[in-house]
Amino acid sequence: SIRTPGPQVQITEAGAGGVTVETPYSEKAIAAALPGFTTEGFQAATEDKTEWAIGAYNAEGFQVLHFYKGSNGKLREMHGVTHHLQGPNGERIGMTFADIGTSRGDCRVGRNLWRGMAICKARGTSNVTLVYAIPQYPGPFDQLAPSDQLREAVLQRIIWTPGRA
């Protein structure tokens, strides 16, 4: 039978699946916290640089989450990167800024590798960020896009940063 799986993971303030502020940065620990997922190291781009990360892949082989190393062997950030997951308010990768209803006032402009992108706080959270890109955005890159263009921006990443335990 053909089925279209819904989001298998939801990123909330607490984490995603069994991943929490307590989860160590290790392929084994992350895989254990996400039943049905496999993990593998790879290189990924963050706002300021390209670095090694751990990728979590679902049973269909889609890379769903990226994990970045923090201090003391803990997680610094977790990035949701595919429509196979949702954010705290049901946000899905590929939805537009207008669809999600993000407030421009909750956003800043991205820099370096994410220049011109909108980096926004997820509604009702203190540690979940939404990253939007505007297809073929010509700039200027030192400020958020005009509202009419920002409305069309597409969600690229949902970023969780561990809160204080």
Short mmCIF file of C-alpha atoms in Angstrom, two decimals:
data_model
loop_
_atom_site.label_atom_id
_atom_site.label_comp_id
_atom_site.label_asym_id
_atom_site.label_seq_id
_atom_site.Cartn_x
_atom_site.Cartn_y
_atom_site.Cartn_z
CA SER A 1 0.00 0.00 0.00
CA ILE A 2 1.20 3.48 -0.80
CA ARG A 3 1.18 5.90 2.08
CA THR A 4 2.44 9.41 2.46
CA PRO A 5 4.09 9.65 5.86
CA GLY A 6 3.29 12.75 7.86
CA PRO A 7 5.99 14.48 9.82
CA GLN A 8 7.79 11.91 11.91
CA VAL A 9 9.42 14.44 14.21
CA GLN A 10 8.27 17.72 15.69
CA ILE A 11 10.78 20.27 16.91
CA THR A 12 9.53 21.97 20.09
CA GLU A 13 11.20 24.03 22.80
CA ALA A 14 12.06 20.75 24.57
CA GLY A 15 13.80 19.20 21.54
CA ALA A 16 12.69 16.62 18.95
CA GLY A 17 11.82 12.98 19.42
CA GLY A 18 13.95 11.89 22.35
CA VAL A 19 16.59 14.56 21.65
CA THR A 20 16.78 17.03 24.54
CA VAL A 21 19.24 19.37 26.21
CA GLU A 22 20.68 16.24 27.90
CA THR A 23 21.50 14.42 24.63
CA PRO A 24 25.26 14.12 24.03
CA TYR A 25 26.75 15.00 20.66
CA SER A 26 27.35 11.47 19.35
CA GLU A 27 25.95 9.45 16.46
CA LYS A 28 25.02 6.62 18.84
CA ALA A 29 23.21 8.84 21.37
CA ILE A 30 21.30 10.72 18.67
CA ALA A 31 20.27 7.50 16.91
CA ALA A 32 19.08 6.08 20.26
CA ALA A 33 16.97 9.22 20.84
CA LEU A 34 15.35 8.94 17.38
CA PRO A 35 13.98 5.41 16.93
CA GLY A 36 13.88 4.41 13.26
CA PHE A 37 16.56 6.92 12.28
CA THR A 38 20.17 6.30 11.33
CA THR A 39 23.01 8.79 11.81
CA GLU A 40 26.13 9.67 9.87
CA GLY A 41 28.72 12.46 9.98
CA PHE A 42 28.91 14.94 7.08
CA GLN A 43 29.88 18.54 6.31
CA ALA A 44 27.18 21.20 6.51
CA ALA A 45 26.89 24.96 6.23
CA THR A 46 25.80 27.06 9.18
CA GLU A 47 25.41 30.81 9.06
CA ASP A 48 29.08 31.55 9.61
CA LYS A 49 30.98 28.51 8.37
CA THR A 50 30.98 24.98 7.00
CA GLU A 51 31.62 22.37 9.69
CA TRP A 52 31.27 18.70 10.57
CA ALA A 53 27.85 17.70 11.78
CA ILE A 54 25.82 14.56 12.41
CA GLY A 55 22.94 13.91 10.02
CA ALA A 56 19.87 11.89 11.07
CA TYR A 57 18.14 9.95 8.28
CA ASN A 58 14.62 8.51 8.40
CA ALA A 59 13.68 4.98 7.29
CA GLU A 60 13.19 6.20 3.70
CA GLY A 61 16.75 7.56 3.70
CA PHE A 62 15.86 11.27 3.82
CA GLN A 63 18.18 13.48 5.82
CA VAL A 64 15.79 15.07 8.31
CA LEU A 65 17.96 16.67 11.00
CA HIS A 66 21.48 18.07 11.36
CA PHE A 67 23.24 18.19 14.73
CA TYR A 68 26.09 20.57 15.57
CA LYS A 69 28.60 20.10 18.37
CA GLY A 70 28.66 22.45 21.33
CA SER A 71 30.90 22.58 24.37
CA ASN A 72 31.27 19.73 26.86
CA GLY A 73 30.23 17.14 24.27
CA LYS A 74 26.68 18.50 24.18
CA LEU A 75 24.55 19.69 21.28
CA ARG A 76 24.92 23.31 20.19
CA GLU A 77 22.11 23.26 17.63
CA MET A 78 19.74 20.93 15.83
CA HIS A 79 18.54 21.92 12.36
CA GLY A 80 15.40 20.49 10.76
CA VAL A 81 16.01 20.46 7.01
CA THR A 82 13.14 18.63 5.28
CA HIS A 83 9.35 18.61 5.09
CA HIS A 84 9.40 15.26 6.95
CA LEU A 85 9.27 17.19 10.22
CA GLN A 86 7.41 20.14 11.64
CA GLY A 87 8.15 23.07 13.89
CA PRO A 88 6.46 23.95 17.19
CA ASN A 89 3.47 25.57 15.45
CA GLY A 90 3.21 23.04 12.62
CA GLU A 91 5.68 24.87 10.37
CA ARG A 92 7.00 22.75 7.51
CA ILE A 93 10.07 23.26 5.32
CA GLY A 94 8.86 24.69 2.00
CA MET A 95 6.04 26.79 3.49
CA THR A 96 6.19 30.55 2.88
CA PHE A 97 6.64 33.36 5.36
CA ALA A 98 3.04 34.41 4.63
CA ASP A 99 1.71 30.82 5.10
CA ILE A 100 3.34 30.57 8.51
CA GLY A 101 2.39 34.11 9.54
CA THR A 102 5.79 35.04 10.93
CA SER A 103 6.04 38.63 12.16
CA ARG A 104 8.68 40.75 10.43
CA GLY A 105 9.51 42.22 13.85
CA ASP A 106 10.66 38.76 15.02
CA CYS A 107 13.30 38.59 12.27
CA ARG A 108 16.84 39.74 11.55
CA VAL A 109 18.77 39.55 8.31
CA GLY A 110 21.21 36.64 7.90
CA ARG A 111 24.93 37.14 7.35
CA ASN A 112 27.84 35.39 5.66
CA LEU A 113 26.67 32.03 4.22
CA TRP A 114 23.04 32.96 4.92
CA ARG A 115 23.24 36.54 3.67
CA GLY A 116 19.93 38.06 2.68
CA MET A 117 17.97 35.29 4.43
CA ALA A 118 15.46 36.07 7.18
CA ILE A 119 16.31 34.53 10.57
CA CYS A 120 13.14 34.61 12.69
CA LYS A 121 11.92 33.48 16.10
CA ALA A 122 9.26 30.75 15.97
CA ARG A 123 5.99 31.97 17.50
CA GLY A 124 5.65 31.19 21.22
CA THR A 125 9.19 29.86 21.67
CA SER A 126 12.44 31.19 23.06
CA ASN A 127 14.83 28.71 21.43
CA VAL A 128 13.41 27.76 18.03
CA THR A 129 14.39 29.80 14.97
CA LEU A 130 13.00 29.74 11.43
CA VAL A 131 15.35 30.44 8.50
CA TYR A 132 13.74 31.72 5.28
CA ALA A 133 15.29 32.24 1.85
CA ILE A 134 13.90 34.37 -0.95
CA PRO A 135 14.39 32.66 -4.33
CA GLN A 136 16.59 34.83 -6.60
CA TYR A 137 16.72 37.63 -4.04
CA PRO A 138 18.92 40.38 -5.51
CA GLY A 139 19.63 42.20 -2.23
CA PRO A 140 20.41 44.55 -0.56
CA PHE A 141 21.78 41.96 1.85
CA ASP A 142 22.30 44.20 4.88
CA GLN A 143 18.59 44.47 5.67
CA LEU A 144 15.46 42.34 5.54
CA ALA A 145 13.76 42.16 2.17
CA PRO A 146 10.79 44.45 1.49
CA SER A 147 7.56 43.04 2.92
CA ASP A 148 6.10 42.02 -0.46
CA GLN A 149 9.19 39.88 -1.18
CA LEU A 150 9.53 38.63 2.40
CA ARG A 151 5.97 37.24 2.23
CA GLU A 152 7.17 34.89 -0.55
CA ALA A 153 10.30 33.74 1.34
CA VAL A 154 10.44 29.94 1.74
CA LEU A 155 11.25 28.17 5.01
CA GLN A 156 14.61 26.37 4.67
CA ARG A 157 15.52 25.35 8.21
CA ILE A 158 14.00 25.06 11.66
CA ILE A 159 16.74 25.51 14.25
CA TRP A 160 16.58 24.37 17.88
CA THR A 161 19.07 25.60 20.43
CA PRO A 162 19.09 23.82 23.80
CA GLY A 163 17.58 25.95 26.54
CA ARG A 164 19.09 25.97 29.98
CA ALA A 165 18.27 22.75 31.79
#
